[in-house]
Short mmCIF file of C-alpha atoms in Angstrom, two decimals:
data_model
loop_
_atom_site.label_atom_id
_atom_site.label_comp_id
_atom_site.label_asym_id
_atom_site.label_seq_id
_atom_site.Cartn_x
_atom_site.Cartn_y
_atom_site.Cartn_z
CA MET A 6 20.45 -8.83 -91.96
CA ARG A 7 24.03 -9.60 -91.17
CA TYR A 8 25.94 -8.31 -88.13
CA SER A 9 29.65 -8.06 -87.94
CA GLY A 10 31.56 -9.15 -84.83
CA VAL A 11 32.25 -5.54 -83.96
CA SER A 12 28.58 -4.68 -84.10
CA ILE A 13 27.69 -7.55 -81.79
CA ARG A 14 30.33 -6.53 -79.26
CA ARG A 15 29.09 -2.95 -79.31
CA ALA A 16 25.48 -4.05 -78.80
CA ALA A 17 26.49 -6.25 -75.86
CA LYS A 18 28.41 -3.40 -74.26
CA ARG A 19 25.43 -1.09 -74.53
CA PHE A 20 23.21 -3.77 -72.96
CA MET A 21 25.54 -4.21 -70.02
CA GLN A 22 25.68 -0.48 -69.49
CA ASP A 23 21.88 -0.36 -69.45
CA ARG A 24 21.77 -3.21 -66.85
CA GLY A 25 24.25 -1.37 -64.62
CA GLY A 26 21.98 1.63 -64.64
CA ASN A 27 19.03 -0.59 -63.69
CA PHE A 28 20.94 -2.08 -60.74
CA ALA A 29 21.91 1.36 -59.51
CA LEU A 30 18.31 2.48 -59.73
CA MET A 31 17.05 -0.60 -57.89
CA PHE A 32 19.70 -0.20 -55.19
CA GLY A 33 18.67 3.41 -54.69
CA VAL A 34 15.02 2.42 -54.34
CA VAL A 35 15.83 -0.28 -51.76
CA VAL A 36 18.01 2.05 -49.69
CA ALA A 37 15.37 4.77 -49.76
CA THR A 38 12.69 2.29 -48.67
CA LEU A 39 14.82 1.01 -45.79
CA ALA A 40 15.62 4.55 -44.68
CA ALA A 41 11.94 5.44 -44.77
CA ALA A 42 11.09 2.34 -42.70
CA VAL A 43 13.75 3.14 -40.10
CA GLY A 44 12.64 6.75 -39.98
CA PHE A 45 9.01 5.72 -39.58
CA GLY A 46 10.00 3.39 -36.72
CA VAL A 47 11.95 6.12 -34.96
CA ASP A 48 9.07 8.56 -35.30
CA THR A 49 6.58 5.94 -34.06
CA VAL A 50 8.64 5.33 -30.90
CA GLN A 51 9.04 9.08 -30.45
CA LEU A 52 5.28 9.62 -30.65
CA TYR A 53 4.55 6.68 -28.32
CA ASN A 54 6.95 7.99 -25.69
CA ALA A 55 5.52 11.48 -25.99
CA ARG A 56 1.97 10.17 -25.64
CA THR A 57 2.93 8.17 -22.52
CA ALA A 58 4.78 11.10 -20.96
CA LEU A 59 1.95 13.51 -21.67
CA SER A 60 -0.60 11.11 -20.20
CA GLY A 61 1.46 10.81 -17.00
CA ALA A 62 1.88 14.57 -16.74
CA VAL A 63 -1.83 15.32 -17.24
CA ASP A 64 -2.89 12.53 -14.83
CA ALA A 65 -0.53 13.87 -12.15
CA ALA A 66 -1.72 17.43 -12.66
CA VAL A 67 -5.40 16.51 -12.43
CA THR A 68 -5.00 14.16 -9.46
CA SER A 69 -2.90 16.65 -7.50
CA THR A 70 -5.28 19.51 -8.25
CA ALA A 71 -8.26 17.39 -7.19
CA ARG A 72 -6.46 16.54 -3.96
CA ASP A 73 -5.73 20.22 -3.25
CA LEU A 74 -9.38 21.09 -3.89
CA THR A 75 -10.44 18.25 -1.62
CA THR A 76 -8.22 19.35 1.25
CA GLY A 77 -9.00 23.04 0.79
CA VAL A 78 -5.43 24.00 -0.08
CA ILE A 79 -6.71 25.80 -3.19
CA GLN A 80 -10.01 27.17 -4.46
CA PRO A 81 -11.56 26.35 -7.86
CA ALA A 82 -10.33 29.68 -9.23
CA ASP A 83 -6.74 28.57 -8.55
CA ALA A 84 -7.05 25.27 -10.40
CA GLU A 85 -5.73 26.40 -13.80
CA LYS A 86 -2.57 27.86 -12.28
CA VAL A 87 -1.93 24.66 -10.33
CA VAL A 88 -2.54 22.39 -13.34
CA LYS A 89 -0.11 24.39 -15.48
CA ALA A 90 2.51 24.22 -12.73
CA PHE A 91 2.16 20.43 -12.51
CA LEU A 92 2.30 20.00 -16.28
CA SER A 93 5.57 21.86 -16.23
CA ALA A 94 7.02 20.05 -13.20
CA ASN A 95 6.08 16.57 -14.43
CA SER A 96 7.47 16.98 -17.92
CA SER A 97 10.91 18.47 -17.35
CA GLY A 98 13.91 16.21 -17.81
CA GLY A 99 12.18 13.73 -20.13
CA ILE A 100 11.12 13.54 -23.75
CA LEU A 101 8.77 16.47 -23.20
CA THR A 102 9.88 19.96 -22.34
CA PRO A 103 7.80 22.33 -20.23
CA ASP A 104 7.55 25.00 -22.92
CA ARG A 105 6.03 22.54 -25.40
CA ILE A 106 3.02 21.40 -23.33
CA THR A 107 -0.14 23.42 -23.91
CA LEU A 108 -3.20 23.27 -21.67
CA ASP A 109 -6.16 23.34 -24.04
CA ARG A 110 -9.01 23.13 -21.58
CA LEU A 111 -9.62 22.94 -17.85
CA THR A 112 -13.08 22.33 -16.42
CA VAL A 113 -13.84 22.35 -12.71
CA ASP A 114 -17.43 21.17 -12.24
CA GLN A 115 -18.41 22.23 -8.73
CA THR A 116 -21.71 20.33 -8.95
CA ALA A 117 -20.28 17.00 -10.08
CA ARG A 118 -17.07 17.81 -8.14
CA THR A 119 -14.80 16.84 -11.01
CA VAL A 120 -11.64 18.25 -12.55
CA GLU A 121 -11.02 17.61 -16.25
CA ALA A 122 -8.01 18.79 -18.24
CA ALA A 123 -7.07 18.47 -21.90
CA ALA A 124 -3.55 19.22 -23.12
CA HIS A 125 -1.36 18.67 -26.17
CA VAL A 126 2.26 18.68 -27.22
CA ASP A 127 3.69 19.08 -30.73
CA VAL A 128 6.38 16.46 -31.33
CA ASP A 129 9.17 17.06 -33.84
CA LEU A 130 9.45 14.24 -36.39
CA PHE A 131 12.90 13.06 -37.43
CA PHE A 132 11.78 11.69 -40.81
CA PRO A 133 8.58 13.33 -42.11
CA LEU A 134 7.45 11.47 -45.22
CA PHE A 135 5.58 12.39 -48.38
CA GLY A 136 5.00 16.01 -47.58
CA MET A 137 3.99 15.38 -43.96
CA ASP A 138 4.31 18.20 -41.45
CA LYS A 139 7.55 18.25 -39.52
CA THR A 140 5.59 18.07 -36.26
CA LYS A 141 2.84 15.78 -35.01
CA ARG A 142 0.31 16.80 -32.36
CA VAL A 143 -0.29 14.43 -29.43
CA THR A 144 -3.28 15.08 -27.17
CA ASN A 145 -4.52 13.75 -23.82
CA THR A 146 -7.54 14.25 -21.57
CA SER A 147 -7.75 13.22 -17.92
CA ALA A 148 -10.28 13.67 -15.13
CA ALA A 149 -10.54 13.09 -11.38
CA ILE A 150 -13.09 13.51 -8.64
CA TYR A 151 -12.53 15.77 -5.69
CA SER A 152 -14.53 15.21 -2.53
CA ASP A 153 -14.57 15.36 1.25
CA LYS A 154 -13.74 11.65 1.45
CA GLN A 155 -11.66 10.83 4.52
CA ILE A 156 -8.76 8.38 4.62
CA GLU A 157 -7.81 6.01 7.45
CA VAL A 158 -4.45 4.23 7.14
CA ALA A 159 -3.02 1.59 9.49
CA MET A 160 0.66 0.68 9.00
CA MET A 161 1.98 -2.66 10.31
CA LEU A 162 5.73 -2.20 10.85
CA ASP A 163 8.28 -4.97 11.41
CA LEU A 164 10.49 -4.50 14.50
CA THR A 165 11.80 -8.07 14.63
CA GLY A 166 15.38 -9.12 15.33
CA SER A 167 16.30 -9.40 11.65
CA MET A 168 15.73 -5.64 11.35
CA GLN A 169 18.69 -4.92 13.65
CA LYS A 170 21.54 -2.77 12.37
CA THR A 171 24.62 -4.66 11.19
CA ARG A 172 27.93 -3.55 9.74
CA LYS A 173 26.54 -3.69 6.21
CA THR A 174 22.90 -2.67 6.66
CA ASP A 175 20.72 -0.51 8.86
CA LYS A 176 17.26 -1.90 8.16
CA ILE A 177 15.68 -0.44 11.28
CA GLY A 178 17.14 2.95 10.36
CA ASP A 179 15.75 2.60 6.84
CA LEU A 180 12.32 1.77 8.27
CA LYS A 181 12.39 4.79 10.58
CA THR A 182 13.17 7.08 7.65
CA ALA A 183 10.49 5.58 5.40
CA ALA A 184 7.82 5.55 8.13
CA GLU A 185 8.64 9.13 9.16
CA ASN A 186 8.40 10.32 5.56
CA ALA A 187 5.12 8.45 5.12
CA VAL A 188 3.58 10.11 8.18
CA ARG A 189 4.71 13.56 7.05
CA THR A 190 3.41 13.03 3.53
CA MET A 191 0.01 11.93 4.79
CA LEU A 192 -0.52 14.40 7.62
CA ASP A 193 1.38 17.61 6.84
CA GLY A 194 -0.62 20.57 5.57
CA GLN A 195 -4.06 19.56 6.85
CA ASP A 196 -6.24 21.18 9.46
CA PRO A 197 -5.56 19.31 12.74
CA LYS A 198 -9.01 20.26 14.02
CA ASN A 199 -10.70 18.79 10.98
CA PRO A 200 -8.28 16.20 9.56
CA ARG A 201 -9.00 14.42 6.32
CA VAL A 202 -6.35 11.74 6.93
CA ARG A 203 -5.68 9.77 10.12
CA VAL A 204 -2.90 7.24 10.60
CA ALA A 205 -2.39 4.30 12.97
CA ILE A 206 0.83 2.34 13.49
CA VAL A 207 1.10 -1.27 14.63
CA PRO A 208 4.72 -2.15 15.52
CA TYR A 209 5.09 -5.92 15.93
CA ALA A 210 7.58 -8.68 16.69
CA SER A 211 6.75 -11.77 18.79
CA GLY A 212 3.57 -9.99 19.80
CA VAL A 213 2.08 -6.50 19.83
CA ASN A 214 2.41 -3.92 22.61
CA VAL A 215 -1.16 -2.60 22.84
CA GLY A 216 -0.52 -0.01 25.55
CA ALA A 217 -3.67 1.16 27.32
CA LEU A 218 -5.71 -1.44 25.46
CA GLY A 219 -3.89 -4.03 27.58
CA LYS A 220 -6.67 -3.59 30.17
CA MET A 221 -8.97 -5.24 27.65
CA THR A 222 -6.79 -8.32 27.16
CA TYR A 223 -6.78 -11.60 29.01
CA ALA A 224 -3.31 -12.52 30.34
CA GLU A 225 -3.30 -16.29 30.65
CA THR A 226 -1.39 -18.17 33.32
CA SER A 227 0.06 -21.66 33.05
CA SER A 228 -2.91 -23.03 34.98
CA SER A 229 -5.74 -20.93 33.53
CA SER A 230 -8.15 -21.61 30.70
CA ASP A 231 -7.58 -20.37 27.15
CA LEU A 232 -10.82 -18.42 27.50
CA PRO A 233 -11.40 -15.50 29.88
CA PRO A 234 -13.74 -16.14 32.84
CA VAL A 235 -17.31 -17.07 31.95
CA ALA A 236 -20.51 -15.96 33.63
CA GLY A 237 -21.10 -17.89 36.84
CA SER A 238 -17.41 -18.59 37.40
CA SER A 239 -16.24 -18.44 41.00
CA LEU A 240 -14.11 -15.35 40.27
CA LEU A 241 -16.95 -13.29 38.76
CA VAL A 242 -19.48 -14.39 41.36
CA ALA A 243 -17.09 -13.54 44.20
CA LYS A 244 -16.25 -10.10 42.79
CA THR A 245 -19.67 -9.05 41.45
CA GLY A 246 -22.15 -11.14 43.39
CA LYS A 247 -23.81 -12.05 40.09
CA THR A 248 -24.19 -15.34 38.27
CA THR A 249 -24.94 -13.50 35.00
CA LEU A 250 -22.42 -11.69 32.86
CA PRO A 251 -21.64 -8.27 34.36
CA SER A 252 -21.18 -5.06 32.38
CA PHE A 253 -18.14 -4.89 30.18
CA GLY A 254 -16.48 -2.26 32.36
CA GLN A 255 -17.00 -4.30 35.50
CA TYR A 256 -15.85 -7.46 33.72
CA THR A 257 -12.55 -5.98 32.47
CA SER A 258 -11.87 -4.48 35.91
CA VAL A 259 -12.20 -7.88 37.56
CA VAL A 260 -10.26 -9.77 34.88
CA SER A 261 -7.38 -7.29 34.60
CA SER A 262 -7.00 -7.36 38.39
CA ALA A 263 -7.05 -11.16 38.61
CA PHE A 264 -4.94 -11.68 35.47
CA PRO A 265 -2.69 -8.59 35.23
CA ASN A 266 -1.01 -7.94 31.89
CA SER A 267 2.21 -6.40 33.17
CA ASP A 268 3.78 -5.73 29.75
CA ALA A 269 0.56 -4.82 27.85
CA CYS A 270 1.49 -7.44 25.27
CA ALA A 271 -1.10 -9.23 23.15
CA THR A 272 -1.02 -12.34 20.98
CA GLU A 273 -4.05 -13.82 19.17
CA ARG A 274 -7.59 -13.92 20.41
CA LYS A 275 -8.62 -17.55 20.82
CA THR A 276 -11.90 -19.17 19.89
CA ARG A 277 -13.65 -21.54 22.25
CA ASP A 278 -11.79 -24.32 20.42
CA GLY A 279 -8.43 -22.73 21.23
CA LYS A 280 -7.75 -21.69 17.64
CA ALA A 281 -7.03 -18.23 16.25
CA ASP A 282 -9.99 -15.89 15.88
CA PHE A 283 -9.91 -14.10 12.51
CA THR A 284 -12.74 -11.62 13.11
CA ALA A 285 -12.50 -7.93 13.96
CA ASP A 286 -15.08 -8.20 16.74
CA GLY A 287 -14.52 -5.73 19.55
CA PRO A 288 -13.49 -7.03 22.99
CA ASP A 289 -16.97 -6.14 24.28
CA THR A 290 -18.55 -8.76 21.98
CA VAL A 291 -20.38 -11.45 23.96
CA ARG A 292 -19.33 -15.02 23.19
CA THR A 293 -20.32 -18.42 24.58
CA ASP A 294 -18.09 -21.34 25.50
CA LYS A 295 -18.81 -24.97 24.64
CA SER A 296 -21.19 -25.17 27.59
CA GLY A 297 -23.15 -22.14 26.47
CA LYS A 298 -21.78 -19.86 29.19
CA GLN A 299 -21.14 -16.25 28.23
CA TYR A 300 -17.90 -14.27 28.31
CA TYR A 301 -16.49 -11.17 26.60
CA ALA A 302 -14.20 -11.65 23.60
CA LEU A 303 -10.99 -10.30 25.13
CA VAL A 304 -7.78 -10.77 23.15
CA ASN A 305 -5.34 -13.22 24.72
CA ARG A 306 -1.87 -12.61 26.05
CA ASP A 307 -0.51 -16.15 25.82
CA ASN A 308 1.45 -17.29 28.89
CA ARG A 309 4.09 -18.93 26.65
CA LEU A 310 5.24 -15.47 25.52
CA SER A 311 7.93 -15.21 28.19
CA GLY A 312 8.65 -11.51 27.80
CA GLN A 313 12.38 -12.26 27.78
CA GLY A 314 15.02 -12.24 25.05
CA MET A 315 13.50 -12.70 21.59
CA ASN A 316 10.14 -13.64 23.13
CA LYS A 317 8.96 -10.20 24.11
CA CYS A 318 6.87 -7.39 22.70
CA PRO A 319 8.34 -4.27 21.09
CA ASN A 320 8.74 -1.27 23.37
CA ALA A 321 6.86 0.76 20.76
CA LYS A 322 3.13 0.72 21.38
CA VAL A 323 0.21 0.51 19.01
CA ILE A 324 -1.05 4.00 18.23
CA PRO A 325 -4.69 4.00 17.05
CA LEU A 326 -5.85 6.34 14.29
CA THR A 327 -4.73 9.90 14.88
CA ALA A 328 -3.83 13.09 13.03
CA ASP A 329 -1.21 13.90 15.68
CA SER A 330 1.96 13.53 13.65
CA ALA A 331 4.13 14.36 16.68
CA ALA A 332 2.83 11.32 18.59
CA LEU A 333 3.42 9.04 15.62
CA LEU A 334 6.89 10.43 14.91
CA ASP A 335 7.96 10.19 18.56
CA SER A 336 7.09 6.50 18.53
CA ILE A 337 8.91 5.93 15.22
CA TYR A 338 12.06 7.68 16.46
CA ASP A 339 12.24 5.21 19.37
CA PHE A 340 11.88 2.05 17.26
CA SER A 341 14.31 -0.74 18.15
CA ALA A 342 14.53 -4.23 16.67
CA ASN A 343 14.24 -7.53 18.55
CA GLY A 344 12.05 -10.62 18.60
CA TYR A 345 10.49 -13.25 16.37
CA THR A 346 8.05 -12.55 13.53
CA GLY A 347 4.47 -12.80 14.78
CA GLY A 348 3.18 -11.44 11.46
CA ALA A 349 -0.37 -12.78 11.74
CA ILE A 350 -0.67 -11.11 15.15
CA GLY A 351 0.43 -7.83 13.59
CA VAL A 352 -2.07 -8.26 10.74
CA GLN A 353 -4.82 -8.95 13.29
CA TRP A 354 -4.16 -5.73 15.21
CA THR A 355 -3.95 -3.75 11.98
CA TYR A 356 -7.45 -5.03 11.22
CA TYR A 357 -8.64 -3.94 14.66
CA MET A 358 -7.28 -0.42 14.17
CA LEU A 359 -9.48 0.02 11.09
CA SER A 360 -12.62 -1.75 12.31
CA PRO A 361 -15.46 0.35 13.77
CA ARG A 362 -16.18 -2.59 16.08
CA TRP A 363 -13.11 -1.48 18.07
CA ARG A 364 -14.19 2.15 18.32
CA SER A 365 -15.80 1.80 21.75
CA ALA A 366 -12.73 0.06 23.23
CA ILE A 367 -10.33 2.66 21.79
CA ARG A 368 -12.44 5.54 23.08
CA SER A 369 -12.81 4.04 26.55
CA ALA A 370 -9.00 3.65 26.69
CA ASP A 371 -8.76 7.39 25.91
CA LEU A 372 -6.82 6.67 22.72
CA GLY A 373 -8.78 8.85 20.30
CA ASP A 374 -12.05 8.65 18.41
CA GLY A 375 -11.40 5.25 16.92
CA PRO A 376 -12.22 4.05 13.39
CA SER A 377 -15.14 5.48 11.44
CA ASP A 378 -18.05 3.43 10.25
CA THR A 379 -17.45 1.64 6.97
CA ASN A 380 -18.80 3.79 4.14
CA SER A 381 -17.09 3.47 0.78
CA LYS A 382 -18.51 6.81 -0.40
CA LYS A 383 -17.14 8.75 2.55
CA ILE A 384 -14.24 6.71 3.99
CA SER A 385 -11.23 5.07 2.36
CA LYS A 386 -9.68 2.46 4.68
CA VAL A 387 -6.16 1.27 3.89
CA ALA A 388 -3.83 -1.30 5.51
CA ILE A 389 -0.09 -1.33 4.81
CA LEU A 390 1.62 -4.58 5.88
CA MET A 391 5.43 -4.56 5.95
CA THR A 392 7.85 -7.36 6.82
CA ASP A 393 11.49 -8.28 6.18
CA GLY A 394 11.00 -12.03 6.61
CA GLU A 395 8.74 -15.02 6.90
CA PHE A 396 5.94 -15.01 9.49
CA ASN A 397 6.86 -17.74 11.99
CA THR A 398 5.20 -17.20 15.39
CA VAL A 399 1.77 -18.49 16.46
CA TYR A 400 0.26 -19.26 19.87
CA ALA A 401 -3.40 -20.08 19.22
CA GLY A 402 -3.97 -23.68 18.18
CA VAL A 403 -0.39 -24.71 19.00
CA SER A 404 0.33 -27.28 21.68
CA GLY A 405 3.65 -27.36 23.49
CA THR A 406 6.24 -24.62 23.34
CA ASN A 407 7.29 -24.57 19.67
CA ASN A 408 5.56 -21.27 19.01
CA ASN A 409 8.33 -19.74 16.91
CA GLY A 410 8.49 -22.50 14.31
CA GLN A 411 4.99 -22.15 12.92
CA GLY A 412 5.60 -20.65 9.50
CA GLY A 413 2.83 -22.45 7.64
CA LEU A 414 0.19 -21.78 10.29
CA ALA A 415 1.28 -18.14 10.66
CA ARG A 416 1.01 -17.53 6.92
CA GLY A 417 -2.38 -19.24 6.73
CA ASN A 418 -3.71 -17.19 9.65
CA ALA A 419 -2.46 -13.97 8.07
CA GLU A 420 -4.12 -14.75 4.75
CA ARG A 421 -7.44 -15.54 6.45
CA ILE A 422 -7.36 -12.20 8.27
CA CYS A 423 -6.40 -10.38 5.06
CA ASP A 424 -9.36 -11.97 3.28
CA ASN A 425 -11.66 -10.67 6.02
CA MET A 426 -10.13 -7.20 5.77
CA LYS A 427 -10.68 -7.09 2.02
CA SER A 428 -14.25 -8.33 2.47
CA ASP A 429 -14.81 -5.41 4.84
CA GLY A 430 -13.74 -2.95 2.16
CA ILE A 431 -10.17 -2.39 3.39
CA GLU A 432 -7.59 -1.87 0.64
CA VAL A 433 -4.49 -3.92 1.52
CA PHE A 434 -0.98 -3.00 0.36
CA THR A 435 2.05 -5.14 1.28
CA ILE A 436 5.82 -4.56 1.30
CA GLY A 437 8.56 -7.19 1.43
CA PHE A 438 11.80 -5.53 2.52
CA ALA A 439 15.15 -7.19 1.71
CA LEU A 440 13.66 -10.66 2.09
CA PRO A 441 16.36 -13.29 2.81
CA SER A 442 16.85 -15.85 0.05
CA ASP A 443 15.98 -18.83 2.25
CA GLU A 444 12.59 -17.29 3.14
CA ALA A 445 11.85 -15.16 0.11
CA SER A 446 9.44 -17.50 -1.68
CA ALA A 447 7.17 -18.19 1.30
CA ALA A 448 7.29 -14.58 2.47
CA ARG A 449 6.43 -13.26 -0.99
CA ASP A 450 3.55 -15.69 -1.34
CA VAL A 451 1.79 -14.51 1.80
CA LEU A 452 2.34 -10.85 0.92
CA LYS A 453 1.00 -11.36 -2.59
CA ASN A 454 -1.99 -13.30 -1.31
CA CYS A 455 -2.71 -10.69 1.34
CA SER A 456 -2.59 -7.72 -1.01
CA SER A 457 -5.65 -6.42 -2.82
CA THR A 458 -5.98 -7.04 -6.54
CA ASP A 459 -4.28 -4.47 -8.77
CA LYS A 460 -7.01 -2.42 -10.43
CA SER A 461 -4.79 -1.09 -13.19
CA SER A 462 -1.24 -1.39 -14.46
CA SER A 463 -0.39 1.85 -12.66
CA MET A 464 -1.63 0.76 -9.22
CA LYS A 465 0.54 -1.82 -7.45
CA HIS A 466 -0.48 -3.45 -4.17
CA PHE A 467 2.57 -5.67 -3.55
CA PHE A 468 6.07 -4.17 -3.38
CA ASP A 469 9.25 -6.28 -3.27
CA VAL A 470 12.12 -3.94 -2.38
CA SER A 471 15.78 -4.38 -1.44
CA THR A 472 17.16 -1.04 -0.22
CA GLY A 473 16.19 1.73 2.14
CA GLU A 474 15.58 4.07 -0.78
CA GLU A 475 13.28 1.54 -2.43
CA LEU A 476 11.43 1.05 0.88
CA ASN A 477 10.81 4.78 1.11
CA GLN A 478 9.64 4.86 -2.51
CA ALA A 479 7.25 1.97 -1.83
CA PHE A 480 5.56 3.84 1.02
CA GLN A 481 5.29 6.97 -1.11
CA SER A 482 3.82 5.00 -4.02
CA ILE A 483 1.24 3.44 -1.71
CA ILE A 484 0.28 6.87 -0.38
CA ALA A 485 -0.15 8.13 -3.95
CA ASN A 486 -2.33 5.10 -4.72
CA THR A 487 -4.31 5.75 -1.55
CA GLU A 488 -5.02 9.29 -2.72
CA ARG A 489 -5.96 7.97 -6.14
CA LEU A 490 -8.41 5.52 -4.58
CA ALA A 491 -9.97 8.28 -2.49
CA LEU A 492 -10.35 10.52 -5.52
CA THR A 493 -11.64 7.99 -8.03
CA GLN A 494 -13.73 5.40 -6.17
#
């Protein structure tokens, strides 16, 4: 068969036209595939965000309802109304809208003392594919325990010189606001005659002002021993007529008279080797010196703490566990900043305020009922340790007068005490507030090491904050975590 030139040209033209159609078809397929992929990605992110938001809303609703049942604010019959209100309040303003969340099921088991809620939200899809529905249902179920578990919180608060107000910052003012809000959040709305939550505060600087507990301290002099008088000493024999150790009450009466603690300040308790004591033993614990002679384990007031300038205690006193918000707030209102950073001393007294071994001493000083016995099923014990700088002041185990340049020793002492607290079942939260750049690394290390281990991604134990608003938020987050611990452990 023969083809003319015209026939060949016509055949070629038809072929090229057919190829152009193929390219257009292929281009359309590629564009459609890319659009589908982008749409699928957008919808996937949308569903993920909705699932996360719904989970947070249901968790908050269940936890808050369990707390209200625990404290007696509501009755089981009120639970559904409260859960719905929290689902609405915790979803507005985000990817979810209140009118789209549906509570599917709420179960309040009064025998197991649990609250369980299931809810869903229908999420609009931007790019439904292949006949898919235009909406996708996301569901979530959450549960919490409600109980009569009590909470004891001791807050160590930094009143050192670096907290003073300057032209640019008011750190002491920020602390007052955050501490006041924390006390109100924890104590408001409960029965003062039968409180579920009690709070202690431990203001600290170069030492700790222990108030009425100062009668149970040993105020050293430049010529006295590091240890309080032992049985058979000339002082005790002269005052009691006994060569054996007298009663604790008689002992503290003699010692406080012979070694008066005029400013009620306390530093570390010293061991018989002159080093820091890391235990939470009460002051009525009987100890022996290197010669086997007995004495009571009073906490020292080191004579090198001059009580002048930066080397003095805060005016604010330690307040042991109480549900009296007025007493706590009055103390907070009067906070003023001055002094070095005896952080390990503050940690030590925070430990004391939560230890049942100090209950007798606190009661005898007429400072309340003291800490409860340790019982993880009935009591949640929490320490909050806050500082704006590096711990630097130590007296025990330090020779000479360089007590305010002991950063390494202070941090090590603090971490040892924190380890003991955690071993005793105390949950430790820490806050670093506007840490200066030249101290930030060391200060953060001790706070991280002191804090308890995070049990989940939603429960932080160490907070590194820069502003007053962030400080307030840190305290509120810790309180929320404290409630979560009390409701779930």
